[in-house]
Coordinates of C-alpha atoms in Angstrom, one line a residue:
M1 CA 83.3 177.7 68.7
R2 CA 80.2 178.7 66.7
R3 CA 78.7 175.3 67.4
R4 CA 79.2 175.7 71.1
W5 CA 77.0 178.7 71.1
R6 CA 74.3 177.2 68.9
T7 CA 73.7 174.0 70.9
L8 CA 74.3 173.4 74.6
D9 CA 76.7 170.5 75.3
V10 CA 75.2 168.9 78.4
D11 CA 78.2 166.6 78.9
A12 CA 80.8 169.4 78.9
A13 CA 82.7 170.2 82.1
P14 CA 81.7 173.4 84.1
T15 CA 83.5 176.5 83.1
G16 CA 85.1 178.9 85.6
S17 CA 85.3 178.8 89.4
L18 CA 82.3 179.1 91.8
G19 CA 83.2 182.8 92.4
G20 CA 83.5 183.4 88.7
R21 CA 80.2 181.8 88.0
G22 CA 78.7 183.9 90.8
L23 CA 80.0 187.1 89.3
D24 CA 78.7 186.1 85.8
S25 CA 75.3 185.4 87.4
I26 CA 75.2 188.8 89.1
I27 CA 76.0 190.5 85.9
G28 CA 73.4 188.5 84.0
L29 CA 70.6 189.0 86.5
A30 CA 71.5 192.7 86.9
A31 CA 71.3 193.2 83.2
Q32 CA 68.0 191.2 83.1
G33 CA 66.6 193.3 85.9
L34 CA 67.6 196.5 84.3
V35 CA 66.0 195.5 81.0
R36 CA 62.8 194.5 82.8
F37 CA 62.8 197.8 84.6
A38 CA 63.4 199.6 81.3
L39 CA 60.3 197.8 79.8
T40 CA 58.2 199.2 82.7
F41 CA 59.8 202.6 82.5
A42 CA 59.3 202.9 78.8
V43 CA 55.6 202.1 79.1
G44 CA 55.0 204.3 82.1
R45 CA 56.8 207.3 80.8
L46 CA 55.7 207.1 77.2
A47 CA 52.1 205.9 77.7
G48 CA 51.2 206.8 81.3
P49 CA 50.0 205.0 84.5
A50 CA 46.9 203.5 83.0
E51 CA 48.7 201.8 80.1
L52 CA 51.4 200.6 82.5
G53 CA 48.6 199.1 84.6
V54 CA 47.4 197.1 81.6
F55 CA 50.9 196.0 80.6
A56 CA 51.8 195.0 84.2
T57 CA 48.6 193.0 84.6
G58 CA 49.3 191.0 81.5
L59 CA 52.9 190.4 82.5
A60 CA 51.8 189.5 86.1
I61 CA 49.4 186.8 84.7
A62 CA 52.2 185.2 82.7
Q63 CA 54.7 185.4 85.5
M64 CA 52.2 184.0 88.0
L65 CA 51.2 181.0 85.8
I66 CA 54.8 179.8 85.1
L67 CA 55.2 179.4 88.9
L68 CA 52.7 176.5 88.7
W69 CA 55.3 174.2 87.1
P70 CA 58.0 175.6 84.7
S71 CA 59.7 177.9 87.2
T72 CA 60.3 175.2 89.8
S73 CA 61.4 172.9 87.0
G74 CA 64.3 175.2 86.4
Q75 CA 65.1 175.0 90.1
A76 CA 64.8 171.2 89.9
A77 CA 67.2 171.1 86.9
S78 CA 69.6 173.2 88.8
R79 CA 69.5 170.9 91.8
F80 CA 69.3 167.4 90.2
V81 CA 71.7 168.1 87.3
A82 CA 74.2 169.3 89.8
R83 CA 73.6 166.3 92.0
A84 CA 74.1 164.0 89.0
R85 CA 77.4 165.8 88.2
G86 CA 78.5 165.4 91.8
R87 CA 77.9 161.7 91.4
A88 CA 79.5 161.6 88.0
D89 CA 76.4 159.8 86.7
R90 CA 75.9 160.6 83.0
D91 CA 72.7 158.4 82.7
E92 CA 71.0 160.2 85.6
L93 CA 72.0 163.6 84.2
H94 CA 70.4 162.8 80.8
G95 CA 67.4 161.3 82.4
V96 CA 66.8 164.4 84.5
L97 CA 67.0 166.7 81.5
D98 CA 64.8 164.4 79.3
H99 CA 62.0 164.1 81.9
L100 CA 62.0 167.8 83.1
G101 CA 62.1 169.0 79.5
R102 CA 59.1 167.0 78.4
R103 CA 57.1 168.2 81.5
V104 CA 58.0 171.8 80.9
L105 CA 56.9 171.7 77.2
R106 CA 53.5 170.2 78.2
A107 CA 53.0 172.5 81.1
G108 CA 54.1 175.6 79.1
L109 CA 51.5 174.8 76.4
V110 CA 48.7 174.3 78.9
L111 CA 49.5 177.4 80.9
A112 CA 49.9 179.6 77.7
L113 CA 46.4 178.5 76.6
A114 CA 45.0 179.2 80.1
C115 CA 46.2 182.8 79.9
V116 CA 43.5 183.6 77.3
P117 CA 40.4 183.1 79.5
I118 CA 42.2 184.5 82.6
W119 CA 43.0 187.7 80.7
L120 CA 39.5 188.0 79.3
F121 CA 38.0 187.5 82.7
L122 CA 40.1 190.1 84.4
E123 CA 39.6 192.7 81.6
G124 CA 35.8 192.6 81.6
G125 CA 34.4 189.1 81.6
L126 CA 33.7 186.4 79.0
G127 CA 30.3 187.7 77.9
N128 CA 31.3 190.0 75.1
L129 CA 34.3 188.6 73.3
S130 CA 35.9 190.0 70.2
L131 CA 38.8 188.9 67.9
G132 CA 40.9 191.7 69.4
D133 CA 40.3 190.4 72.9
A134 CA 41.2 186.9 71.9
L135 CA 44.4 188.1 70.3
A136 CA 45.3 190.1 73.4
G137 CA 44.9 186.9 75.5
C138 CA 47.1 185.1 73.0
T139 CA 49.8 187.7 73.5
V140 CA 49.8 187.1 77.2
G141 CA 50.0 183.3 76.5
A142 CA 53.0 183.9 74.3
A143 CA 54.7 185.8 77.1
C144 CA 53.9 182.9 79.5
A145 CA 55.4 180.3 77.1
G146 CA 58.5 182.4 76.7
L147 CA 59.0 183.1 80.4
A148 CA 58.5 179.3 81.1
G149 CA 61.3 178.4 78.7
Q150 CA 63.5 181.1 80.1
A151 CA 63.1 179.9 83.7
Y152 CA 63.7 176.3 82.8
T153 CA 66.7 176.8 80.5
R154 CA 68.4 179.1 83.0
G155 CA 68.2 176.4 85.7
V156 CA 69.6 173.9 83.3
H157 CA 72.6 176.1 82.5
Y158 CA 73.3 176.8 86.1
G159 CA 73.1 173.2 87.0
L160 CA 75.6 172.4 84.3
G161 CA 77.9 175.3 85.3
A162 CA 77.4 176.9 81.9
V163 CA 76.6 180.3 83.4
R164 CA 78.3 182.6 81.0
R165 CA 76.6 181.1 77.9
V166 CA 73.1 181.7 79.2
V167 CA 74.0 185.1 80.5
V168 CA 75.2 186.4 77.1
L169 CA 72.2 185.0 75.3
D170 CA 69.8 186.3 77.9
I171 CA 71.2 189.8 77.7
A172 CA 71.1 189.8 73.8
C173 CA 67.5 188.6 73.6
S174 CA 66.3 190.9 76.4
L175 CA 67.8 193.9 74.7
A176 CA 66.1 192.9 71.4
G177 CA 62.8 192.7 73.2
L178 CA 63.3 196.1 74.8
L179 CA 64.1 197.6 71.4
G180 CA 61.0 196.1 69.9
L181 CA 58.9 197.5 72.7
V182 CA 60.2 201.0 72.3
L183 CA 59.6 200.9 68.6
A184 CA 56.0 199.7 69.2
L185 CA 55.4 202.5 71.7
M186 CA 56.8 205.1 69.2
S187 CA 54.5 203.6 66.5
G188 CA 51.5 204.2 68.7
V189 CA 50.8 200.7 69.9
R190 CA 49.0 200.5 73.2
G191 CA 47.4 197.9 75.5
V192 CA 48.6 194.4 76.1
A193 CA 49.9 194.2 72.5
L194 CA 53.0 195.9 74.0
L195 CA 53.9 192.5 75.5
L196 CA 54.5 190.9 72.1
P197 CA 58.1 192.1 71.5
P198 CA 59.5 190.9 74.8
A199 CA 57.4 187.7 74.5
L200 CA 59.0 186.9 71.1
A201 CA 62.5 187.6 72.7
Y202 CA 61.8 185.1 75.5
L203 CA 60.7 182.5 73.0
A204 CA 63.9 183.0 71.0
L205 CA 66.0 182.7 74.1
S206 CA 64.3 179.5 75.1
A207 CA 65.0 177.9 71.7
L208 CA 68.7 179.0 71.8
C209 CA 69.2 177.7 75.3
W210 CA 67.2 174.5 75.2
P211 CA 69.2 171.3 75.9
W212 CA 68.4 169.6 72.6
R213 CA 71.2 167.0 72.7
V214 CA 69.8 164.7 75.4
H215 CA 69.9 160.9 75.2
G216 CA 68.2 158.5 77.5
A217 CA 65.2 158.5 79.9
A218 CA 64.8 158.7 83.6
D219 CA 63.9 155.5 85.5
P220 CA 60.5 155.4 87.3
Q221 CA 62.1 156.2 90.7
L222 CA 63.9 159.3 89.4
R223 CA 60.8 160.5 87.6
R224 CA 58.8 160.2 90.8
E225 CA 61.4 162.1 92.8
L226 CA 61.5 164.8 90.1
D227 CA 57.8 165.2 89.9
R228 CA 57.4 165.3 93.7
F229 CA 60.1 168.0 94.0
V230 CA 58.5 170.1 91.3
L231 CA 54.9 169.6 92.7
F232 CA 55.8 170.7 96.2
G233 CA 58.2 173.3 94.9
S234 CA 55.5 174.8 92.7
M235 CA 53.0 174.9 95.5
G236 CA 55.5 176.8 97.7
T237 CA 56.6 179.0 94.8
I238 CA 53.1 180.1 93.8
A239 CA 52.5 181.1 97.4
S240 CA 55.9 182.8 98.0
A241 CA 57.4 184.1 94.8
G242 CA 53.8 184.4 93.4
L243 CA 52.9 186.8 96.2
I244 CA 54.2 189.7 94.2
Q245 CA 52.1 188.7 91.1
F246 CA 49.0 188.2 93.3
S247 CA 49.6 191.6 94.8
L248 CA 49.8 193.2 91.4
L249 CA 46.5 191.6 90.4
A250 CA 45.1 192.7 93.8
S251 CA 46.2 196.3 93.2
R252 CA 44.2 196.1 89.9
A253 CA 41.2 194.8 91.7
A254 CA 41.5 197.5 94.3
G255 CA 41.1 200.3 91.8
Q256 CA 41.4 201.3 88.2
A257 CA 44.3 200.5 85.9
A258 CA 46.1 203.6 87.1
G259 CA 46.3 202.3 90.6
A260 CA 47.9 199.1 89.3
G261 CA 50.3 201.2 87.3
Q262 CA 51.3 203.1 90.5
Y263 CA 51.9 199.8 92.3
S264 CA 53.8 198.4 89.3
A265 CA 56.0 201.5 89.2
A266 CA 56.9 201.0 92.9
S267 CA 57.6 197.3 92.5
S268 CA 59.8 197.9 89.4
L269 CA 62.0 200.1 91.6
A270 CA 62.1 197.7 94.6
L271 CA 62.3 194.3 93.0
P272 CA 65.6 194.7 91.1
L273 CA 67.2 194.5 94.5
T274 CA 66.3 190.8 94.7
L275 CA 68.8 190.2 91.9
A276 CA 71.6 189.9 94.5
S277 CA 69.7 187.0 96.1
G278 CA 68.6 185.6 92.8
A279 CA 72.2 185.5 91.5
L280 CA 73.4 183.9 94.7
S281 CA 70.6 181.4 94.6
L282 CA 71.3 180.2 91.1
V283 CA 74.9 179.6 91.9
L284 CA 74.5 178.5 95.6
Y285 CA 71.7 176.1 95.1
P286 CA 73.5 173.6 92.8
S287 CA 76.6 174.0 95.0
L288 CA 74.6 173.2 98.1
S289 CA 73.0 170.2 96.3
E290 CA 76.4 169.0 95.2
A291 CA 77.7 169.2 98.7
A292 CA 74.7 167.4 100.1
G293 CA 75.1 164.7 97.4
R294 CA 78.6 164.1 98.7
G295 CA 77.4 164.0 102.3
D296 CA 79.4 167.2 103.1
H297 CA 77.3 168.7 105.8
A298 CA 80.0 171.0 107.0
G299 CA 80.2 172.4 103.4
V300 CA 76.5 173.0 103.4
S301 CA 76.7 174.9 106.7
R302 CA 79.7 177.0 105.5
Q303 CA 78.1 178.0 102.2
L304 CA 74.8 178.9 103.8
D305 CA 76.6 181.1 106.4
R306 CA 78.5 182.9 103.7
G307 CA 75.5 183.3 101.5
F308 CA 73.3 184.8 104.2
R309 CA 75.9 187.2 105.4
G310 CA 76.9 188.2 101.9
V311 CA 73.5 188.9 100.5
V312 CA 72.4 190.8 103.6
L313 CA 75.6 192.8 103.6
L314 CA 75.0 193.9 100.0
V315 CA 71.2 194.5 100.0
V316 CA 70.5 196.3 103.3
P317 CA 72.4 199.5 102.4
A318 CA 70.7 199.6 99.0
V319 CA 67.3 199.2 100.6
G320 CA 68.1 201.8 103.2
V321 CA 69.2 204.4 100.7
M322 CA 66.2 203.9 98.4
A323 CA 63.7 204.0 101.4
L324 CA 65.2 207.2 102.7
L325 CA 65.3 208.8 99.3
A326 CA 61.9 207.4 98.1
R327 CA 60.2 210.7 97.3
P328 CA 63.0 212.4 95.3
L329 CA 63.8 209.1 93.7
V330 CA 60.2 208.5 92.4
A331 CA 60.0 212.2 91.3
L332 CA 63.2 211.8 89.3
V333 CA 62.4 208.4 87.7
W334 CA 58.6 208.5 87.2
G335 CA 57.6 212.1 87.4
A336 CA 54.6 213.9 89.0
Q337 CA 52.0 211.5 87.8
F338 CA 53.2 208.8 90.2
D339 CA 52.7 210.4 93.6
L340 CA 51.2 207.3 95.2
T341 CA 54.3 205.3 94.1
A342 CA 56.5 207.2 96.7
K343 CA 54.2 206.0 99.5
L344 CA 54.3 202.4 98.3
L345 CA 58.0 202.1 97.7
P346 CA 59.3 201.9 101.3
I347 CA 56.8 199.2 102.2
L348 CA 57.8 197.1 99.2
L349 CA 61.5 197.7 99.9
L350 CA 61.0 196.2 103.4
A351 CA 59.3 193.1 101.8
V352 CA 62.2 192.8 99.4
L353 CA 64.7 192.9 102.2
A354 CA 63.0 190.1 104.1
N355 CA 62.8 188.1 100.9
V356 CA 66.5 188.5 100.2
A357 CA 67.5 187.5 103.7
G358 CA 65.4 184.3 103.5
V359 CA 66.6 183.1 100.0
P360 CA 69.9 181.5 101.1
C361 CA 68.0 179.7 103.9
V362 CA 65.3 178.5 101.7
N363 CA 67.9 177.2 99.3
A364 CA 69.6 175.2 102.1
I365 CA 66.3 173.9 103.5
T366 CA 65.0 172.7 100.1
G367 CA 68.4 171.7 98.6
A368 CA 70.0 169.8 101.5
T369 CA 67.1 168.2 103.3
G370 CA 64.7 165.6 101.9
T371 CA 61.5 167.1 103.3
G372 CA 62.4 170.7 103.2
I373 CA 60.5 171.4 99.9
A374 CA 57.2 170.3 101.6
R375 CA 57.8 172.4 104.7
M376 CA 58.6 175.5 102.7
A377 CA 55.5 174.9 100.6
A378 CA 53.3 174.8 103.7
V379 CA 54.9 178.0 105.2
S380 CA 54.5 179.7 101.8
F381 CA 50.8 179.0 101.8
A382 CA 50.6 180.4 105.3
G383 CA 52.2 183.6 104.1
L384 CA 49.8 183.8 101.2
A385 CA 46.9 183.3 103.5
V386 CA 48.1 186.1 105.8
A387 CA 48.4 188.5 102.8
A388 CA 45.0 187.5 101.5
V389 CA 43.3 188.1 104.9
L390 CA 44.9 191.5 105.2
W391 CA 43.8 192.4 101.6
L392 CA 40.2 191.4 102.4
L393 CA 40.2 193.4 105.6
L394 CA 42.2 196.5 104.6
V395 CA 41.9 197.1 100.9
P396 CA 38.2 198.2 100.9
T397 CA 39.2 201.0 103.3
Y398 CA 42.8 201.9 102.4
G399 CA 43.0 200.8 98.8
V400 CA 46.3 200.1 97.0
P401 CA 48.6 200.9 100.0
A402 CA 46.9 198.0 101.9
V403 CA 47.9 195.7 99.1
A404 CA 51.6 196.5 99.8
V405 CA 51.1 196.0 103.5
G406 CA 49.5 192.6 103.0
Y407 CA 52.3 191.5 100.6
A408 CA 55.0 192.6 103.1
A409 CA 53.4 190.7 106.0
G410 CA 53.2 187.5 103.9
V411 CA 56.9 187.8 102.9
F412 CA 58.0 188.5 106.4
L413 CA 56.3 185.3 107.7
I414 CA 57.9 183.1 105.0
A415 CA 61.4 184.6 105.4
G416 CA 61.2 184.6 109.2
Y417 CA 60.5 180.9 109.3
A418 CA 63.3 180.1 106.7
V419 CA 65.9 182.1 108.6
G420 CA 64.8 180.6 112.0
E421 CA 64.9 176.9 110.7
A422 CA 68.2 177.4 109.0
W423 CA 69.7 179.1 112.1
W424 CA 68.5 176.2 114.3
R425 CA 69.2 173.3 112.0
W426 CA 72.8 174.2 111.1
R427 CA 73.6 175.7 114.6
L428 CA 75.0 178.9 113.0
S429 CA 76.4 181.9 114.9
W430 CA 73.8 184.4 113.6
A431 CA 72.9 186.3 116.8
M432 CA 74.7 189.4 115.8
P433 CA 73.9 189.4 112.1
V434 CA 70.2 188.9 112.8
A435 CA 70.1 191.6 115.5
L436 CA 71.8 194.1 113.1
L437 CA 69.3 193.1 110.4
L438 CA 66.3 193.7 112.7
F439 CA 67.8 197.1 113.7
A440 CA 68.2 198.1 110.1
I441 CA 64.5 197.1 109.4
I442 CA 63.3 199.3 112.2
I443 CA 65.4 202.3 110.9
I444 CA 64.2 201.7 107.3
A445 CA 60.6 201.5 108.4
G446 CA 60.6 204.6 110.6
A447 CA 63.0 207.0 108.8
P448 CA 60.7 207.7 105.8
V449 CA 58.0 208.8 108.2
L450 CA 60.4 211.2 110.0
L451 CA 61.7 212.5 106.7
H452 CA 58.3 213.0 105.1
D453 CA 58.6 216.8 104.8
A454 CA 62.4 217.0 104.9
P455 CA 64.3 218.5 101.9
W456 CA 66.1 216.1 99.6
W457 CA 69.6 217.1 101.0
Q458 CA 68.6 216.0 104.5
A459 CA 67.3 212.7 103.2
L460 CA 70.6 212.3 101.3
L461 CA 72.7 212.9 104.5
A462 CA 70.5 210.4 106.4
A463 CA 71.1 207.8 103.7
A464 CA 74.9 208.4 103.7
G465 CA 75.0 208.1 107.5
F466 CA 73.0 204.8 107.3
V467 CA 75.4 203.3 104.8
A468 CA 78.4 204.4 106.8
V469 CA 77.1 202.9 110.1
W470 CA 76.2 199.6 108.3
A471 CA 79.7 199.4 106.6
A472 CA 81.4 200.0 110.0
T473 CA 79.5 197.2 111.6
H474 CA 80.3 194.7 108.8
L475 CA 84.0 195.1 108.1
P476 CA 84.8 191.3 108.3
D477 CA 82.0 190.5 105.9
I478 CA 83.2 193.2 103.5
A479 CA 86.7 191.6 103.5
W480 CA 85.2 188.2 102.8
V481 CA 83.1 189.5 99.8
R482 CA 86.1 191.2 98.3
A483 CA 88.2 188.0 98.6
A484 CA 85.4 185.9 97.0
L485 CA 85.1 188.3 94.0
K486 CA 88.9 188.1 93.5
R487 CA 88.6 184.3 93.3

């Protein structure tokens, strides 16, 4: 038993049912999201918006750079390991893990080193360097290396069906990193050095979850297929998932560190809602790939339909409640120093809703079609271009709020295309779900403006009414989700 937790057995059979692994995934990502929010919360409350801006900038650099290769390598592991399992091909499975693991180690080292000059440039240029500045950049690099390992090993575990193992270890290491951060704050540590405790926790997690017992190498054709997938996937990911990191850096460029801190505070409240789609994605993606590997096109269509309906059902009410209660929620969580955060939160929530709706569709397009990864990469760059143009046009006049608007516009373009292609390609009956989703977006966008000066109790009543109407229009989907959780 102890050996099973020390070293991952890549040849072991998956544990638990698809529904059970999905529940484990939701628990794990929810815990991870709560810990990441707690990191931001601790810095913001104990050190203030300016220090939060510095912390968030360093973390954004690390999170953005891992999108260049390691993050998509985790997605590739999830897909191709599951495909090899579906084919019962042990040699292919080991070849996939060997090739991807070597690539991630090399890319992680290069990206960690690249963090140093990037951090120094953003924090004042490369002209007047000091040992302290260099050490600060190394701290960002350590965070980048740890996050790279975390992203890759998580994909490996999900592809192998070993969800519970990685969830338990992830929660334990994340809590250790949070404890270290709190102790550092109480000891008077400030600046990007606050990243060191979570960075060490991510590195420890990577070592514990790495697939060390891999034997055999991939053949040239498989290596080319893997590299092509990761290359196109990284291009798409840096432009789609990387949008939030670009927006955080843009918020820093739009003003002082305090403005970036306000933006980071709003995103830390909004982004945890993506955990529902993230958990679904980590379980659904290998399942879709397995079905595609078997040639089960009906199975792909069925899983996509349930995934889209389920994630929209769960996330829309949460987005609506948070948008309607944005002002009292921000005052309760962050306090009076974060007044701008309340204005930014509804915009970011709408972006999160669009992203969540698109994730199952992106999974199906990239996991079950041969050229889907290239198409989504192109669309993602179009979304990034839209965001960048809006930032250039609006930020000089409107400041940080314009950063949120540009980010939301880019996300809506990417998600809208993904939903449209999946709807058309698999001939799904989505007319009513999409119409209800658009109606909810209109309500969520307009209600905070109407409730701007309303007392908290009126906002609470509006939120309760929104949830009741949404539940009443989705009774069949609620019954399906309850049945899936029981399985």
